[in-house]
Coordinates of C-alpha atoms in Angstrom, one line a residue:
X1 CA -0.2 -0.1 -0.1
X2 CA 2.8 2.3 0.9
X3 CA 4.6 1.8 -2.7
X4 CA 1.0 2.5 -4.2
X5 CA 0.9 6.1 -2.3
X6 CA 4.7 7.0 -3.8
X7 CA 4.4 5.7 -7.2
X8 CA 4.3 8.4 -9.5
X9 CA 0.4 7.0 -11.6
X10 CA -0.7 7.8 -7.7
X11 CA 0.8 11.7 -7.5
X12 CA -0.3 12.1 -11.2
X13 CA -3.8 11.0 -10.2
X14 CA -3.9 12.7 -7.1
X15 CA -2.7 15.9 -9.2
X16 CA -5.6 15.3 -11.5
X17 CA -8.2 14.9 -8.4
X18 CA -7.4 18.4 -7.0
X19 CA -7.1 20.0 -10.6
X20 CA -10.5 19.3 -11.2
X21 CA -11.9 19.7 -7.4
X22 CA -10.6 23.5 -8.1
X23 CA -11.7 23.2 -11.4
X24 CA -15.5 22.1 -10.4
X25 CA -15.4 23.7 -7.5
X26 CA -14.9 27.6 -9.1
X27 CA -17.6 26.4 -11.7
X28 CA -20.2 25.4 -8.7
X29 CA -19.4 29.1 -7.3
X30 CA -19.9 31.1 -10.1
X31 CA -22.6 28.6 -11.7
X32 CA -24.7 29.5 -8.4
X33 CA -24.2 32.7 -8.2
X34 CA -25.3 33.3 -11.6
X35 CA -28.6 31.2 -11.6
X36 CA -29.5 33.1 -8.1
X37 CA -28.9 36.0 -9.2
X38 CA -30.9 36.2 -12.8
X39 CA -33.3 33.7 -11.2
X40 CA -34.2 36.8 -8.7
X41 CA -34.5 39.1 -10.8
X42 CA -37.1 36.9 -12.6
X43 CA -39.5 36.5 -9.9
X44 CA -38.7 40.0 -9.0
X45 CA -39.6 40.9 -12.9
X46 CA -42.4 37.7 -12.6
X47 CA -44.1 40.3 -9.8
X48 CA -43.9 42.8 -11.1
X49 CA -45.7 41.7 -14.2
X50 CA -48.3 40.1 -12.5
X51 CA -49.4 43.5 -10.4
X52 CA -49.1 45.4 -13.8
X53 CA -52.8 45.5 -13.6
X54 CA -53.4 46.2 -10.1
X55 CA -51.4 49.4 -10.8
X56 CA -53.1 50.9 -13.2
X57 CA -56.8 50.2 -10.7
X58 CA -55.0 51.7 -7.5
X59 CA -53.6 54.7 -9.4
X60 CA -57.8 54.5 -11.1
X61 CA -58.4 55.1 -7.1
X62 CA -56.5 57.1 -5.6
X63 CA -57.7 59.6 -8.8
X64 CA -61.3 59.2 -7.9
X65 CA -61.1 59.6 -4.3
X66 CA -57.8 61.5 -3.7
X67 CA -56.5 59.6 -0.8
X68 CA -55.9 56.0 -0.2
X69 CA -58.4 55.9 2.6
X70 CA -60.8 52.8 2.1
X71 CA -58.1 51.5 -0.1
X72 CA -57.9 48.4 2.5
X73 CA -60.4 46.2 1.0
X74 CA -60.3 47.1 -2.8
X75 CA -56.4 46.1 -2.1
X76 CA -57.3 42.9 -0.9
X77 CA -60.3 42.1 -3.5
X78 CA -58.1 43.1 -6.5
X79 CA -54.5 41.3 -5.5
X80 CA -56.5 38.1 -5.1
X81 CA -58.6 38.4 -8.8
X82 CA -54.9 39.1 -9.8
X83 CA -53.3 35.7 -8.1
X84 CA -56.4 33.5 -8.1
X85 CA -56.8 34.1 -4.1
X86 CA -53.2 33.3 -3.2
X87 CA -49.7 34.7 -2.6
X88 CA -47.4 34.2 -5.6
X89 CA -44.7 32.8 -6.3
X90 CA -42.0 32.0 -9.3
X91 CA -42.6 34.5 -11.9
X92 CA -45.7 36.0 -10.6
X93 CA -47.5 32.1 -10.7
X94 CA -50.1 31.8 -7.7
X95 CA -48.9 29.2 -5.0
X96 CA -50.6 27.5 -2.2
X97 CA -51.5 29.9 0.6
X98 CA -50.4 27.5 3.4
X99 CA -46.6 27.8 4.6
X100 CA -46.3 30.4 1.6
X101 CA -44.5 34.2 2.7
X102 CA -45.1 36.1 -0.4
X103 CA -46.9 39.4 0.4
X104 CA -48.3 42.3 -2.2
X105 CA -48.4 45.4 0.0
X106 CA -49.0 49.0 -0.7
X107 CA -46.8 51.8 0.8
X108 CA -47.8 55.5 1.3
X109 CA -46.2 58.7 -0.4
X110 CA -44.2 58.9 2.6
X111 CA -43.0 55.2 3.1
X112 CA -45.1 53.0 5.1
X113 CA -47.5 50.6 4.5
X114 CA -51.1 51.2 4.0
X115 CA -52.3 48.0 2.7
X116 CA -51.2 44.7 2.5
X117 CA -52.0 41.2 2.0
X118 CA -50.6 40.4 5.1
X119 CA -52.2 42.3 7.6
X120 CA -49.4 42.5 10.6
X121 CA -47.5 44.5 7.9
X122 CA -49.6 47.3 7.8
X123 CA -48.4 50.5 9.7
X124 CA -44.2 49.1 9.0
X125 CA -42.1 51.6 7.4
X126 CA -40.0 50.9 4.6
X127 CA -36.6 51.6 4.1
X128 CA -36.0 53.7 0.9
X129 CA -33.7 51.0 -0.5
X130 CA -36.8 48.7 -0.6
X131 CA -38.7 51.1 -1.9
X132 CA -36.8 51.9 -4.6
X133 CA -37.1 48.0 -5.3
X134 CA -41.0 48.7 -5.7
X135 CA -43.3 49.3 -8.3
X136 CA -43.7 53.4 -8.7
X137 CA -47.4 54.8 -8.6
X138 CA -47.3 58.3 -9.8
X139 CA -50.2 60.3 -10.6
X140 CA -50.0 64.1 -13.0
X141 CA -45.8 63.5 -11.9
X142 CA -46.2 62.8 -8.1
X143 CA -45.5 59.7 -6.9
X144 CA -48.9 59.0 -4.3
X145 CA -47.3 55.8 -3.1
X146 CA -45.3 52.2 -4.3
X147 CA -47.1 49.1 -4.9
X148 CA -44.1 46.1 -3.3
X149 CA -44.6 42.3 -4.6
X150 CA -44.0 39.1 -2.7
X151 CA -41.5 39.1 0.3
X152 CA -40.0 42.0 2.0
X153 CA -37.4 42.7 0.9
X154 CA -38.7 42.1 -2.6
X155 CA -35.7 40.4 -3.8
X156 CA -36.3 37.9 -1.2
X157 CA -37.6 34.7 -2.0
X158 CA -40.2 32.4 -0.1
X159 CA -40.0 28.9 0.8
X160 CA -41.4 27.4 -3.2
X161 CA -38.7 29.8 -4.8
X162 CA -36.3 28.6 -2.6
X163 CA -36.6 25.0 -2.9
X164 CA -36.5 25.6 -6.2
X165 CA -33.3 26.9 -5.7
X166 CA -31.9 24.2 -4.1
X167 CA -32.5 21.7 -6.4
X168 CA -30.9 23.6 -8.9
X169 CA -28.2 23.2 -6.1
X170 CA -28.5 19.3 -6.1
X171 CA -28.8 19.5 -9.5
X172 CA -25.4 21.4 -10.0
X173 CA -23.6 18.4 -7.0
X174 CA -24.8 15.7 -9.2
X175 CA -23.6 16.8 -12.3
X176 CA -20.3 18.0 -10.4
X177 CA -20.2 14.9 -8.9
X178 CA -20.5 12.9 -12.7
X179 CA -17.9 15.3 -13.8
X180 CA -15.3 14.1 -11.2
X181 CA -16.1 10.6 -11.6
X182 CA -15.5 10.8 -15.5
X183 CA -12.4 12.8 -15.5
X184 CA -10.7 10.6 -12.6
X185 CA -11.6 7.7 -14.5
X186 CA -10.3 9.2 -18.3
X187 CA -7.9 10.7 -16.8
X188 CA -6.4 7.0 -14.8
X189 CA -7.0 5.6 -18.4
X190 CA -4.1 8.7 -19.7
X191 CA -2.3 8.2 -17.2
X192 CA -1.9 4.4 -17.2
X193 CA -0.9 5.0 -20.8
X194 CA 1.2 7.8 -20.7
X195 CA 2.9 5.7 -17.5
X196 CA 3.6 2.7 -19.1
X197 CA 6.6 3.5 -21.2
X198 CA 7.9 4.4 -17.6
X199 CA 6.9 1.1 -16.2
X200 CA 8.9 -0.8 -18.8
X201 CA 12.1 1.2 -18.5
X202 CA 11.7 0.6 -14.5
X203 CA 11.6 -3.3 -16.0
X204 CA 14.0 -2.7 -17.5
X205 CA 16.4 -1.1 -15.7
X206 CA 15.9 -3.9 -13.2
X207 CA 17.4 -6.1 -15.8
X208 CA 20.6 -4.2 -16.2
X209 CA 21.3 -4.0 -13.1
X210 CA 21.2 -8.0 -12.4
X211 CA 23.4 -7.7 -15.1
X212 CA 21.5 -8.5 -18.4
X213 CA 23.5 -5.6 -20.6
X214 CA 21.6 -7.4 -23.6
X215 CA 17.8 -6.0 -22.5
X216 CA 16.5 -3.0 -24.7
X217 CA 13.2 -1.6 -24.3
X218 CA 11.2 -0.4 -27.3
X219 CA 10.3 3.0 -29.0
X220 CA 6.5 3.4 -29.2
X221 CA 6.5 7.3 -29.4
X222 CA 8.5 10.5 -30.6
X223 CA 8.4 12.7 -27.8
X224 CA 10.1 13.3 -24.6
X225 CA 9.1 9.5 -24.0
X226 CA 10.6 7.8 -26.7
X227 CA 13.7 9.8 -26.7
X228 CA 14.1 8.7 -22.7
X229 CA 13.9 5.0 -24.2
X230 CA 16.7 5.6 -27.0
X231 CA 19.1 7.3 -24.6
X232 CA 17.9 3.7 -22.2
X233 CA 19.5 2.1 -24.8
X234 CA 22.2 3.8 -25.6
X235 CA 23.5 3.7 -22.3
X236 CA 23.1 0.0 -22.4
X237 CA 24.5 -0.4 -25.5
X238 CA 28.2 1.8 -24.0
X239 CA 27.6 -0.5 -21.1
X240 CA 27.8 -3.6 -23.5
X241 CA 30.3 -2.7 -24.9
X242 CA 32.4 -1.6 -22.1
X243 CA 31.8 -4.5 -20.5
X244 CA 32.9 -6.8 -23.3
X245 CA 35.7 -4.7 -23.7
X246 CA 36.6 -5.3 -20.0
X247 CA 36.4 -9.1 -20.0
X248 CA 38.7 -9.2 -23.6
X249 CA 41.5 -6.7 -21.7
X250 CA 41.0 -9.2 -18.8
X251 CA 41.6 -11.7 -21.4
X252 CA 44.8 -9.7 -22.6
X253 CA 45.9 -9.3 -19.3
X254 CA 46.0 -13.2 -17.7
X255 CA 48.2 -14.0 -21.2
X256 CA 50.7 -11.3 -20.6
X257 CA 51.0 -12.8 -17.0
X258 CA 51.2 -16.2 -18.1
X259 CA 53.4 -15.6 -20.6
X260 CA 56.1 -15.1 -18.1
X261 CA 55.0 -16.6 -14.9
X262 CA 55.4 -19.4 -17.5
X263 CA 59.1 -18.7 -18.8
X264 CA 60.4 -17.3 -14.3
X265 CA 58.5 -21.3 -13.5
X266 CA 60.6 -23.3 -15.3
X267 CA 64.0 -21.0 -15.4
X268 CA 63.6 -21.7 -11.5
X269 CA 62.6 -24.8 -11.6
X270 CA 65.0 -25.9 -14.2
X271 CA 68.5 -24.2 -11.5
X272 CA 66.6 -26.5 -8.6
X273 CA 67.4 -29.6 -10.7
X274 CA 70.9 -28.3 -12.0
X275 CA 70.1 -28.1 -15.4
X276 CA 71.2 -24.3 -15.4
X277 CA 73.8 -22.3 -12.8
X278 CA 72.3 -19.8 -10.6
X279 CA 74.6 -17.0 -12.6
X280 CA 74.3 -13.7 -12.4
X281 CA 72.9 -13.5 -15.2
X282 CA 70.3 -15.9 -15.1
X283 CA 69.1 -14.2 -12.4
X284 CA 68.9 -10.9 -14.0
X285 CA 67.1 -12.9 -16.8
X286 CA 64.7 -13.7 -13.9
X287 CA 64.8 -10.2 -12.6
X288 CA 63.5 -9.0 -15.4
X289 CA 60.7 -11.9 -15.5
X290 CA 59.8 -10.2 -12.1
X291 CA 59.5 -6.4 -13.5
X292 CA 57.3 -7.2 -16.3
X293 CA 54.9 -9.2 -13.9
X294 CA 55.0 -6.1 -11.5
X295 CA 54.6 -4.2 -14.4
X296 CA 51.7 -6.2 -15.9
X297 CA 50.1 -5.7 -12.3
X298 CA 50.9 -2.6 -11.9
X299 CA 48.8 -1.7 -15.2
X300 CA 46.4 -4.1 -14.1
X301 CA 46.3 -2.0 -10.7
X302 CA 45.7 1.0 -12.7
X303 CA 42.9 0.4 -15.1
X304 CA 41.0 -0.7 -12.4
X305 CA 41.5 3.0 -10.9
X306 CA 40.9 4.5 -14.3
X307 CA 37.1 2.4 -14.6
X308 CA 36.8 3.9 -11.0
X309 CA 37.2 7.4 -12.1
X310 CA 40.2 8.1 -9.4
X311 CA 42.9 7.1 -11.6
X312 CA 45.5 10.3 -11.2
X313 CA 48.0 11.6 -14.0
X314 CA 51.4 12.1 -13.0
X315 CA 52.5 14.5 -15.7
X316 CA 56.2 15.2 -15.9
X317 CA 59.4 15.6 -18.4
X318 CA 59.4 11.7 -20.1
X319 CA 62.9 10.8 -21.7
X320 CA 61.7 8.8 -25.1
X321 CA 65.2 7.1 -26.2
X322 CA 64.5 5.6 -22.7
X323 CA 61.4 4.8 -23.1
X324 CA 61.1 3.2 -26.0
X325 CA 64.5 1.0 -25.0
X326 CA 62.1 -0.1 -22.1
X327 CA 59.4 -1.0 -24.4
X328 CA 61.8 -3.0 -26.3
X329 CA 62.9 -5.2 -23.5
X330 CA 60.1 -5.9 -22.5
X331 CA 59.3 -7.4 -25.8
X332 CA 61.7 -9.8 -26.4
X333 CA 61.1 -12.3 -24.6
X334 CA 57.7 -12.6 -26.6
X335 CA 59.3 -12.0 -29.9
X336 CA 62.0 -14.0 -29.5
X337 CA 59.0 -16.9 -29.7
X338 CA 58.5 -15.9 -33.0
X339 CA 60.6 -15.6 -36.2
X340 CA 59.8 -11.7 -35.6
X341 CA 63.1 -9.7 -35.6
X342 CA 62.7 -6.5 -32.9
X343 CA 65.2 -3.9 -33.8
X344 CA 65.6 -0.6 -32.2
X345 CA 67.4 2.4 -34.4
X346 CA 67.2 5.6 -32.0
X347 CA 70.0 8.3 -31.3
X348 CA 72.2 8.9 -28.8
X349 CA 69.3 12.1 -27.3
X350 CA 65.9 12.9 -28.3
X351 CA 64.7 16.0 -26.3
X352 CA 62.5 15.3 -23.5
X353 CA 58.8 15.9 -23.5

């Protein structure tokens, strides 16, 4: 389970999940706010349109009577005739009076309610900002009252309207959940497709770490992952070539060590059996064989240091004449066993380099 949480695929899925959550949350906020604002505007417009006829009736009453005295019964009869005897719902549609908080009110010029579908509101003072949301009643250029439709303030919603918005919000949430699930599923399929080359490279890396240097991965794309696969194949090819070169070099060094060891062993055995006398000349030959072995061992040590990246180069002047002569002496025993003649032709001195 811990490996799952640490996996690259899980991190991609988690990143996708967070991105989708942020996007859906932002969309929900914008859509919710926009829906509420537009719906409230729609409700207010509907209430105003529904009461347009009531406005004309009330203006006619005021024109006839010169005041709002006795308007209560006329107001209630007019509102009930317009709404079917009920309060108004969304867009001015009638709804059941049971549990309805909708009210239609008439405010006088001073802003106090003089008639209302809800008698409890009669006499209340209406703030100026709420009066501005109502329908102004003007006669001969003079405001004689304000007709207010719906709850106070006018842009508040009653219970059925609130239920409608809650239903819309629930559907938005349901759609967001479905969208989140679909995005995660499609994202998981896409991430699985994208991480498949990485899984191949991981398995190939394990194979190479176990010594399978001939293992290669297929290159299925021309993108960054395909370039990574090509680089991996080039790396394993170089490792394989280096390993083969190392094995050949070790074989060559083993052969080079075997030749002087064989010669040295034969000379020592001959001296022990009395075939040769341990003269200074013979001992010098043995010493040269030992020196050759030491040089080969030193070369092997330097090779090991070079492969480990720890070889230090000691630069200094070199006598070319002595270098060539020393190399020729080292090869003299090998050349003696063949028909090849090794001859050095050097001046007495050469410039040092």
